[in-house]
Amino acid sequence: MEEKEFLTDSVYAGEIRKNGGMTPAAEDYLEMICRLAKSGEEGDAEVLRPVRIGELAEKLHVSPSSASRMAQAMALRGYIDFKRYGFITLTTAGQETGEYLIRRHAVVTRFLEWLRGDPDGFGEAERIEHHLSRVTVEAMERKLGGM
């Protein structure tokens, strides 16, 4: 059997960020921005609405200044459009990534609930979802679809 190299979580996280990935905190912010923007649905046509910093901060239980700093960083990476003291709007890349993050959260939550046999996988999903690859999430989704 081949010997595997063990690394710390921070080394893995550093590699992900070097290759253009988001931090877990940035993922949480983008997921919530997408959830809030999608709450402006009207009828069958989905209408994304602008999100206020205060609303985002309240939902994530952070200060408005922390939310503003993260929004500025996410705007630099092309996920959102944001001007200080203005509204947050999703870019195409931000919407696509945000929708994947929402789906990933739902899949991981459902998978953990199935695995544990109880309906309370939310908190654990919040903690581990950031460390799963798309391949793993898709495998989990296939497994759930086959039941």
PDB file of C-alpha atoms in Angstrom:
ATOM      1  CA  MET A   1       0.000   0.000   0.000  1.00  0.00           C
ATOM      2  CA  GLU A   2       1.298   3.438  -0.945  1.00  0.00           C
ATOM      3  CA  GLU A   3       2.225   5.736   1.934  1.00  0.00           C
ATOM      4  CA  LYS A   4       0.085   8.913   1.924  1.00  0.00           C
ATOM      5  CA  GLU A   5       1.466  12.271   2.976  1.00  0.00           C
ATOM      6  CA  PHE A   6      -0.423  13.793   5.906  1.00  0.00           C
ATOM      7  CA  LEU A   7      -0.947  17.549   5.863  1.00  0.00           C
ATOM      8  CA  THR A   8      -2.709  19.953   8.191  1.00  0.00           C
ATOM      9  CA  ASP A   9      -6.029  21.482   7.255  1.00  0.00           C
ATOM     10  CA  SER A  10      -4.389  24.899   6.918  1.00  0.00           C
ATOM     11  CA  VAL A  11      -1.985  23.531   4.282  1.00  0.00           C
ATOM     12  CA  TYR A  12      -4.911  22.128   2.276  1.00  0.00           C
ATOM     13  CA  ALA A  13      -6.817  25.413   2.675  1.00  0.00           C
ATOM     14  CA  GLY A  14      -3.771  27.401   1.547  1.00  0.00           C
ATOM     15  CA  GLU A  15      -3.485  25.278  -1.596  1.00  0.00           C
ATOM     16  CA  ILE A  16      -7.162  25.808  -2.375  1.00  0.00           C
ATOM     17  CA  ARG A  17      -6.824  29.600  -2.001  1.00  0.00           C
ATOM     18  CA  LYS A  18      -3.650  29.677  -4.119  1.00  0.00           C
ATOM     19  CA  ASN A  19      -5.575  27.930  -6.879  1.00  0.00           C
ATOM     20  CA  GLY A  20      -8.396  30.493  -6.858  1.00  0.00           C
ATOM     21  CA  GLY A  21     -10.685  28.841  -4.306  1.00  0.00           C
ATOM     22  CA  MET A  22     -12.661  30.681  -1.680  1.00  0.00           C
ATOM     23  CA  THR A  23     -12.195  30.575   2.066  1.00  0.00           C
ATOM     24  CA  PRO A  24     -14.993  28.936   4.092  1.00  0.00           C
ATOM     25  CA  ALA A  25     -16.017  32.389   5.356  1.00  0.00           C
ATOM     26  CA  ALA A  26     -16.249  33.785   1.814  1.00  0.00           C
ATOM     27  CA  GLU A  27     -18.315  30.761   0.796  1.00  0.00           C
ATOM     28  CA  ASP A  28     -20.728  31.416   3.677  1.00  0.00           C
ATOM     29  CA  TYR A  29     -21.079  35.054   2.646  1.00  0.00           C
ATOM     30  CA  LEU A  30     -21.665  34.236  -1.027  1.00  0.00           C
ATOM     31  CA  GLU A  31     -24.153  31.502  -0.173  1.00  0.00           C
ATOM     32  CA  MET A  32     -26.142  33.934   1.990  1.00  0.00           C
ATOM     33  CA  ILE A  33     -25.961  36.734  -0.597  1.00  0.00           C
ATOM     34  CA  CYS A  34     -27.373  34.323  -3.166  1.00  0.00           C
ATOM     35  CA  ARG A  35     -30.117  33.152  -0.775  1.00  0.00           C
ATOM     36  CA  LEU A  36     -31.106  36.745  -0.017  1.00  0.00           C
ATOM     37  CA  ALA A  37     -30.969  37.852  -3.667  1.00  0.00           C
ATOM     38  CA  LYS A  38     -33.179  34.923  -4.673  1.00  0.00           C
ATOM     39  CA  SER A  39     -35.778  35.832  -2.051  1.00  0.00           C
ATOM     40  CA  GLY A  40     -37.049  38.411  -4.538  1.00  0.00           C
ATOM     41  CA  GLU A  41     -38.822  35.827  -6.697  1.00  0.00           C
ATOM     42  CA  GLU A  42     -42.022  36.901  -8.433  1.00  0.00           C
ATOM     43  CA  GLY A  43     -44.288  34.272  -9.964  1.00  0.00           C
ATOM     44  CA  ASP A  44     -42.466  31.840 -12.241  1.00  0.00           C
ATOM     45  CA  ALA A  45     -39.764  34.281 -13.329  1.00  0.00           C
ATOM     46  CA  GLU A  46     -36.870  34.462 -10.906  1.00  0.00           C
ATOM     47  CA  VAL A  47     -35.846  38.026 -10.172  1.00  0.00           C
ATOM     48  CA  LEU A  48     -32.627  38.573  -8.243  1.00  0.00           C
ATOM     49  CA  ARG A  49     -32.793  41.554  -5.960  1.00  0.00           C
ATOM     50  CA  PRO A  50     -29.991  43.710  -4.556  1.00  0.00           C
ATOM     51  CA  VAL A  51     -28.884  42.889  -1.002  1.00  0.00           C
ATOM     52  CA  ARG A  52     -28.130  45.447   1.682  1.00  0.00           C
ATOM     53  CA  ILE A  53     -25.002  45.089   3.836  1.00  0.00           C
ATOM     54  CA  GLY A  54     -27.036  45.409   7.039  1.00  0.00           C
ATOM     55  CA  GLU A  55     -29.325  42.585   5.967  1.00  0.00           C
ATOM     56  CA  LEU A  56     -26.358  40.352   5.134  1.00  0.00           C
ATOM     57  CA  ALA A  57     -24.642  41.171   8.435  1.00  0.00           C
ATOM     58  CA  GLU A  58     -27.798  40.396  10.391  1.00  0.00           C
ATOM     59  CA  LYS A  59     -28.312  37.010   8.706  1.00  0.00           C
ATOM     60  CA  LEU A  60     -24.679  35.964   9.301  1.00  0.00           C
ATOM     61  CA  HIS A  61     -24.496  37.441  12.829  1.00  0.00           C
ATOM     62  CA  VAL A  62     -21.529  39.673  11.996  1.00  0.00           C
ATOM     63  CA  SER A  63     -21.016  43.429  12.172  1.00  0.00           C
ATOM     64  CA  PRO A  64     -21.881  45.565   9.152  1.00  0.00           C
ATOM     65  CA  SER A  65     -18.230  46.613   8.898  1.00  0.00           C
ATOM     66  CA  SER A  66     -17.127  42.959   8.694  1.00  0.00           C
ATOM     67  CA  ALA A  67     -19.749  42.278   6.027  1.00  0.00           C
ATOM     68  CA  SER A  68     -18.610  45.359   4.107  1.00  0.00           C
ATOM     69  CA  ARG A  69     -14.947  44.259   4.183  1.00  0.00           C
ATOM     70  CA  MET A  70     -15.847  40.798   2.905  1.00  0.00           C
ATOM     71  CA  ALA A  71     -18.084  42.290   0.209  1.00  0.00           C
ATOM     72  CA  GLN A  72     -15.223  44.484  -0.981  1.00  0.00           C
ATOM     73  CA  ALA A  73     -12.925  41.429  -1.193  1.00  0.00           C
ATOM     74  CA  MET A  74     -15.574  39.422  -3.064  1.00  0.00           C
ATOM     75  CA  ALA A  75     -16.107  42.285  -5.508  1.00  0.00           C
ATOM     76  CA  LEU A  76     -12.375  42.268  -6.282  1.00  0.00           C
ATOM     77  CA  ARG A  77     -12.644  38.535  -7.076  1.00  0.00           C
ATOM     78  CA  GLY A  78     -15.579  39.150  -9.424  1.00  0.00           C
ATOM     79  CA  TYR A  79     -18.367  37.416  -7.476  1.00  0.00           C
ATOM     80  CA  ILE A  80     -20.402  40.535  -6.737  1.00  0.00           C
ATOM     81  CA  ASP A  81     -20.763  44.174  -7.675  1.00  0.00           C
ATOM     82  CA  PHE A  82     -20.512  46.394  -4.611  1.00  0.00           C
ATOM     83  CA  LYS A  83     -19.737  50.003  -3.915  1.00  0.00           C
ATOM     84  CA  ARG A  84     -19.195  51.090  -0.329  1.00  0.00           C
ATOM     85  CA  TYR A  85     -22.514  52.103   1.288  1.00  0.00           C
ATOM     86  CA  GLY A  86     -24.351  50.635  -1.683  1.00  0.00           C
ATOM     87  CA  PHE A  87     -26.167  47.452  -2.544  1.00  0.00           C
ATOM     88  CA  ILE A  88     -24.655  44.063  -3.333  1.00  0.00           C
ATOM     89  CA  THR A  89     -25.604  42.501  -6.656  1.00  0.00           C
ATOM     90  CA  LEU A  90     -24.429  39.125  -7.896  1.00  0.00           C
ATOM     91  CA  THR A  91     -22.331  38.810 -11.019  1.00  0.00           C
ATOM     92  CA  THR A  92     -22.922  35.827 -13.294  1.00  0.00           C
ATOM     93  CA  ALA A  93     -19.960  34.046 -11.680  1.00  0.00           C
ATOM     94  CA  GLY A  94     -21.265  34.916  -8.219  1.00  0.00           C
ATOM     95  CA  GLN A  95     -24.728  33.616  -9.000  1.00  0.00           C
ATOM     96  CA  GLU A  96     -23.417  30.352 -10.470  1.00  0.00           C
ATOM     97  CA  THR A  97     -21.069  29.776  -7.539  1.00  0.00           C
ATOM     98  CA  GLY A  98     -23.695  30.814  -4.989  1.00  0.00           C
ATOM     99  CA  GLU A  99     -26.255  28.425  -6.447  1.00  0.00           C
ATOM    100  CA  TYR A 100     -23.715  25.588  -6.257  1.00  0.00           C
ATOM    101  CA  LEU A 101     -23.006  26.474  -2.604  1.00  0.00           C
ATOM    102  CA  ILE A 102     -26.728  26.361  -1.788  1.00  0.00           C
ATOM    103  CA  ARG A 103     -27.047  22.994  -3.544  1.00  0.00           C
ATOM    104  CA  ARG A 104     -23.931  21.653  -1.800  1.00  0.00           C
ATOM    105  CA  HIS A 105     -25.321  22.651   1.590  1.00  0.00           C
ATOM    106  CA  ALA A 106     -28.640  20.928   0.870  1.00  0.00           C
ATOM    107  CA  VAL A 107     -26.956  17.736  -0.366  1.00  0.00           C
ATOM    108  CA  VAL A 108     -24.569  17.508   2.586  1.00  0.00           C
ATOM    109  CA  THR A 109     -27.393  18.175   5.061  1.00  0.00           C
ATOM    110  CA  ARG A 110     -29.644  15.525   3.490  1.00  0.00           C
ATOM    111  CA  PHE A 111     -26.767  13.035   3.302  1.00  0.00           C
ATOM    112  CA  LEU A 112     -25.882  13.492   6.973  1.00  0.00           C
ATOM    113  CA  GLU A 113     -29.531  13.180   7.966  1.00  0.00           C
ATOM    114  CA  TRP A 114     -29.760   9.935   5.978  1.00  0.00           C
ATOM    115  CA  LEU A 115     -26.480   8.629   7.420  1.00  0.00           C
ATOM    116  CA  ARG A 116     -27.323   9.496  11.022  1.00  0.00           C
ATOM    117  CA  GLY A 117     -30.989   8.566  10.791  1.00  0.00           C
ATOM    118  CA  ASP A 118     -32.193  11.829  12.291  1.00  0.00           C
ATOM    119  CA  PRO A 119     -33.374  15.129  10.830  1.00  0.00           C
ATOM    120  CA  ASP A 120     -30.658  17.344  12.338  1.00  0.00           C
ATOM    121  CA  GLY A 121     -27.711  17.394   9.931  1.00  0.00           C
ATOM    122  CA  PHE A 122     -27.716  21.186   9.469  1.00  0.00           C
ATOM    123  CA  GLY A 123     -25.069  22.189  12.013  1.00  0.00           C
ATOM    124  CA  GLU A 124     -22.649  19.455  11.073  1.00  0.00           C
ATOM    125  CA  ALA A 125     -23.152  20.214   7.372  1.00  0.00           C
ATOM    126  CA  GLU A 126     -22.222  23.843   8.095  1.00  0.00           C
ATOM    127  CA  ARG A 127     -18.923  22.704   9.553  1.00  0.00           C
ATOM    128  CA  ILE A 128     -17.843  20.158   6.928  1.00  0.00           C
ATOM    129  CA  GLU A 129     -19.339  21.324   3.619  1.00  0.00           C
ATOM    130  CA  HIS A 130     -16.412  23.663   2.893  1.00  0.00           C
ATOM    131  CA  HIS A 131     -13.961  20.795   2.755  1.00  0.00           C
ATOM    132  CA  LEU A 132     -15.743  18.608   0.218  1.00  0.00           C
ATOM    133  CA  SER A 133     -14.898  18.550  -3.470  1.00  0.00           C
ATOM    134  CA  ARG A 134     -17.538  18.817  -6.184  1.00  0.00           C
ATOM    135  CA  VAL A 135     -16.839  15.171  -7.036  1.00  0.00           C
ATOM    136  CA  THR A 136     -17.709  14.106  -3.482  1.00  0.00           C
ATOM    137  CA  VAL A 137     -20.848  16.269  -3.365  1.00  0.00           C
ATOM    138  CA  GLU A 138     -22.016  14.826  -6.689  1.00  0.00           C
ATOM    139  CA  ALA A 139     -21.386  11.273  -5.403  1.00  0.00           C
ATOM    140  CA  MET A 140     -23.417  12.052  -2.284  1.00  0.00           C
ATOM    141  CA  GLU A 141     -26.209  13.429  -4.443  1.00  0.00           C
ATOM    142  CA  ARG A 142     -26.200  10.298  -6.633  1.00  0.00           C
ATOM    143  CA  LYS A 143     -26.329   8.103  -3.543  1.00  0.00           C
ATOM    144  CA  LEU A 144     -29.317  10.036  -2.199  1.00  0.00           C
ATOM    145  CA  GLY A 145     -31.075   9.877  -5.566  1.00  0.00           C
ATOM    146  CA  GLY A 146     -30.786   6.121  -5.606  1.00  0.00           C
ATOM    147  CA  MET A 147     -32.765   5.718  -2.388  1.00  0.00           C
TER     148      MET A 147
END
